[in-house]
Amino acid sequence: VNGATFQPGFAPGVILTLFGAGLPRANAPAAAVQWNGEDLPIFFSNGFQLNTALPPNAAPGPGVLRVASAFGE
């Protein structure tokens, strides 16, 4: 979801917030977030919420978001 509004929909450069179980902690060695194969920064993660940002040059349309942690992908 959009990190500012917690609503669906986002644009290039926007901060995203992911919610779920088993998300990586920000400083964990296995923590990784990618959008279409490009590494994204992790601003915050506590295992249940993760904040990251799409690249400013992300192409419009669907993409593949990959999140990896010690628990898997």
Coordinates of N, CA and C in Angstrom, one line a residue:
V1 N 0.8 -1.2 0.0 CA 0.0 0.0 0.0 C 0.9 1.2 0.0
N2 N 0.3 2.3 -0.4 CA 1.0 3.6 -0.3 C 1.3 3.9 1.1
G3 N 2.6 4.3 1.4 CA 3.0 4.5 2.8 C 2.4 5.8 3.4
A4 N 2.0 6.7 2.6 CA 1.4 7.9 3.1 C -0.1 7.8 3.4
T5 N -0.8 7.0 2.6 CA -2.3 7.0 2.7 C -2.8 5.6 3.2
F6 N -1.9 4.6 3.1 CA -2.3 3.2 3.4 C -3.4 2.7 2.5
Q7 N -3.5 3.3 1.3 CA -4.4 2.9 0.3 C -3.7 2.2 -0.9
P8 N -4.4 1.4 -1.7 CA -3.8 0.8 -2.9 C -3.4 1.9 -3.9
G9 N -2.4 1.6 -4.7 CA -2.0 2.5 -5.7 C -0.7 3.3 -5.3
F10 N 0.2 3.3 -6.3 CA 1.4 4.0 -6.0 C 2.1 4.4 -7.3
A11 N 3.1 5.3 -7.2 CA 3.8 5.8 -8.4 C 5.3 5.7 -8.2
P12 N 6.1 5.9 -9.2 CA 7.5 5.9 -9.0 C 8.0 6.8 -7.9
G13 N 8.9 6.4 -7.1 CA 9.5 7.2 -6.0 C 8.7 7.2 -4.7
V14 N 7.5 6.6 -4.7 CA 6.6 6.6 -3.6 C 7.1 5.6 -2.5
I15 N 6.9 6.0 -1.2 CA 7.2 5.0 -0.1 C 6.1 4.0 -0.1
L16 N 6.4 2.7 0.0 CA 5.5 1.6 0.2 C 5.5 1.1 1.6
T17 N 4.4 0.6 2.1 CA 4.4 -0.1 3.3 C 3.8 -1.5 3.1
L18 N 4.5 -2.5 3.5 CA 4.0 -3.9 3.3 C 3.7 -4.4 4.7
F19 N 2.6 -5.1 4.8 CA 2.2 -5.8 6.1 C 2.1 -7.3 5.9
G20 N 2.6 -8.0 6.9 CA 2.5 -9.5 6.8 C 3.3 -10.1 7.9
A21 N 3.3 -11.4 8.0 CA 4.1 -12.2 8.9 C 5.4 -12.7 8.3
G22 N 6.5 -12.7 9.0 CA 7.7 -13.3 8.5 C 8.5 -12.3 7.6
L23 N 8.2 -11.0 7.6 CA 8.9 -10.1 6.9 C 10.3 -9.9 7.5
P24 N 11.3 -9.5 6.8 CA 12.7 -9.4 7.4 C 12.8 -8.2 8.3
R25 N 13.7 -8.4 9.2 CA 14.0 -7.2 10.0 C 15.0 -6.4 9.2
A26 N 15.0 -5.1 9.4 CA 15.8 -4.2 8.5 C 17.3 -4.5 8.5
N27 N 17.9 -5.0 9.6 CA 19.3 -5.2 9.7 C 19.7 -6.7 9.6
A28 N 18.7 -7.5 9.2 CA 19.0 -9.0 9.1 C 19.8 -9.2 7.8
P29 N 20.8 -10.2 7.9 CA 21.6 -10.4 6.7 C 20.8 -10.9 5.5
A30 N 19.7 -11.6 5.7 CA 19.0 -12.1 4.6 C 17.9 -11.2 4.1
A31 N 17.8 -10.0 4.6 CA 16.8 -9.0 4.2 C 17.1 -8.5 2.8
A32 N 16.0 -8.6 2.0 CA 16.2 -8.0 0.6 C 14.8 -7.7 0.1
V33 N 14.7 -6.6 -0.6 CA 13.4 -6.2 -1.3 C 13.9 -5.7 -2.7
Q34 N 13.1 -6.3 -3.7 CA 13.4 -5.9 -5.1 C 12.2 -5.6 -5.8
W35 N 12.3 -4.6 -6.7 CA 11.2 -4.3 -7.7 C 11.7 -4.6 -9.1
N36 N 11.2 -5.5 -9.8 CA 11.6 -5.9 -11.1 C 13.1 -6.2 -11.1
G37 N 13.6 -6.8 -10.1 CA 15.1 -7.2 -10.0 C 16.0 -6.1 -9.5
E38 N 15.4 -4.9 -9.2 CA 16.3 -3.8 -8.7 C 16.1 -3.7 -7.2
D39 N 17.3 -3.7 -6.5 CA 17.3 -3.6 -5.0 C 16.6 -2.4 -4.5
L40 N 15.8 -2.5 -3.5 CA 15.2 -1.3 -2.9 C 15.7 -1.1 -1.5
P41 N 15.7 0.1 -1.0 CA 16.1 0.4 0.4 C 15.1 -0.1 1.4
I42 N 15.5 -0.5 2.5 CA 14.5 -0.8 3.6 C 14.7 0.3 4.6
F43 N 13.7 1.1 4.8 CA 13.7 2.2 5.8 C 13.3 1.7 7.2
F44 N 12.4 0.7 7.2 CA 12.0 0.2 8.5 C 11.4 -1.2 8.3
S45 N 11.7 -2.1 9.2 CA 11.1 -3.4 9.2 C 11.2 -4.0 10.6
N46 N 10.1 -4.5 11.1 CA 10.1 -5.1 12.4 C 9.6 -6.6 12.3
G47 N 9.5 -7.2 11.1 CA 9.0 -8.5 11.0 C 7.6 -8.6 10.6
F48 N 6.8 -7.5 10.8 CA 5.4 -7.5 10.5 C 5.0 -6.3 9.6
Q49 N 5.9 -5.3 9.5 CA 5.7 -4.2 8.7 C 7.0 -3.8 8.1
L50 N 7.0 -3.5 6.8 CA 8.2 -3.1 6.1 C 8.0 -1.9 5.2
N51 N 8.8 -0.9 5.4 CA 8.7 0.3 4.6 C 9.9 0.4 3.6
T52 N 9.6 0.6 2.3 CA 10.6 0.8 1.3 C 10.1 1.8 0.3
A53 N 10.8 2.0 -0.8 CA 10.4 3.0 -1.8 C 10.6 2.4 -3.2
L54 N 9.7 2.7 -4.1 CA 9.9 2.4 -5.5 C 11.0 3.3 -6.1
P55 N 11.8 2.8 -7.0 CA 12.8 3.7 -7.7 C 12.0 4.8 -8.4
P56 N 12.6 6.0 -8.5 CA 12.0 7.1 -9.2 C 11.9 6.9 -10.7
N57 N 12.6 6.0 -11.2 CA 12.6 5.7 -12.6 C 11.8 4.4 -12.9
A58 N 11.0 3.9 -12.0 CA 10.2 2.7 -12.2 C 9.2 2.9 -13.3
A59 N 9.1 2.0 -14.2 CA 8.1 2.1 -15.3 C 6.7 1.9 -14.8
P60 N 5.8 2.7 -15.4 CA 4.4 2.5 -15.0 C 3.9 1.1 -15.4
G61 N 2.9 0.6 -14.7 CA 2.3 -0.7 -14.9 C 2.7 -1.7 -13.9
P62 N 2.3 -2.9 -14.2 CA 2.6 -4.0 -13.2 C 4.0 -4.3 -13.1
G63 N 4.4 -4.8 -11.9 CA 5.8 -5.2 -11.7 C 5.9 -6.3 -10.7
V64 N 7.1 -6.8 -10.5 CA 7.3 -7.9 -9.6 C 8.0 -7.4 -8.4
L65 N 7.3 -7.6 -7.2 CA 7.9 -7.2 -5.9 C 8.4 -8.5 -5.2
R66 N 9.7 -8.5 -4.9 CA 10.3 -9.7 -4.2 C 10.8 -9.3 -2.8
V67 N 10.3 -10.0 -1.8 CA 10.8 -9.8 -0.5 C 11.4 -11.1 0.0
A68 N 12.6 -11.0 0.5 CA 13.3 -12.2 1.1 C 13.7 -11.9 2.5
S69 N 13.6 -13.0 3.3 CA 14.0 -12.9 4.7 C 14.5 -14.3 5.1
A70 N 14.9 -14.5 6.3 CA 15.4 -15.8 6.8 C 14.4 -16.8 6.7
F71 N 13.1 -16.4 6.6 CA 12.0 -17.4 6.5 C 11.7 -17.8 5.1
G72 N 12.3 -17.2 4.1 CA 12.1 -17.5 2.7 C 11.7 -16.3 1.9
E73 N 11.1 -16.5 0.7 CA 10.7 -15.4 -0.2 C 9.2 -15.4 -0.3

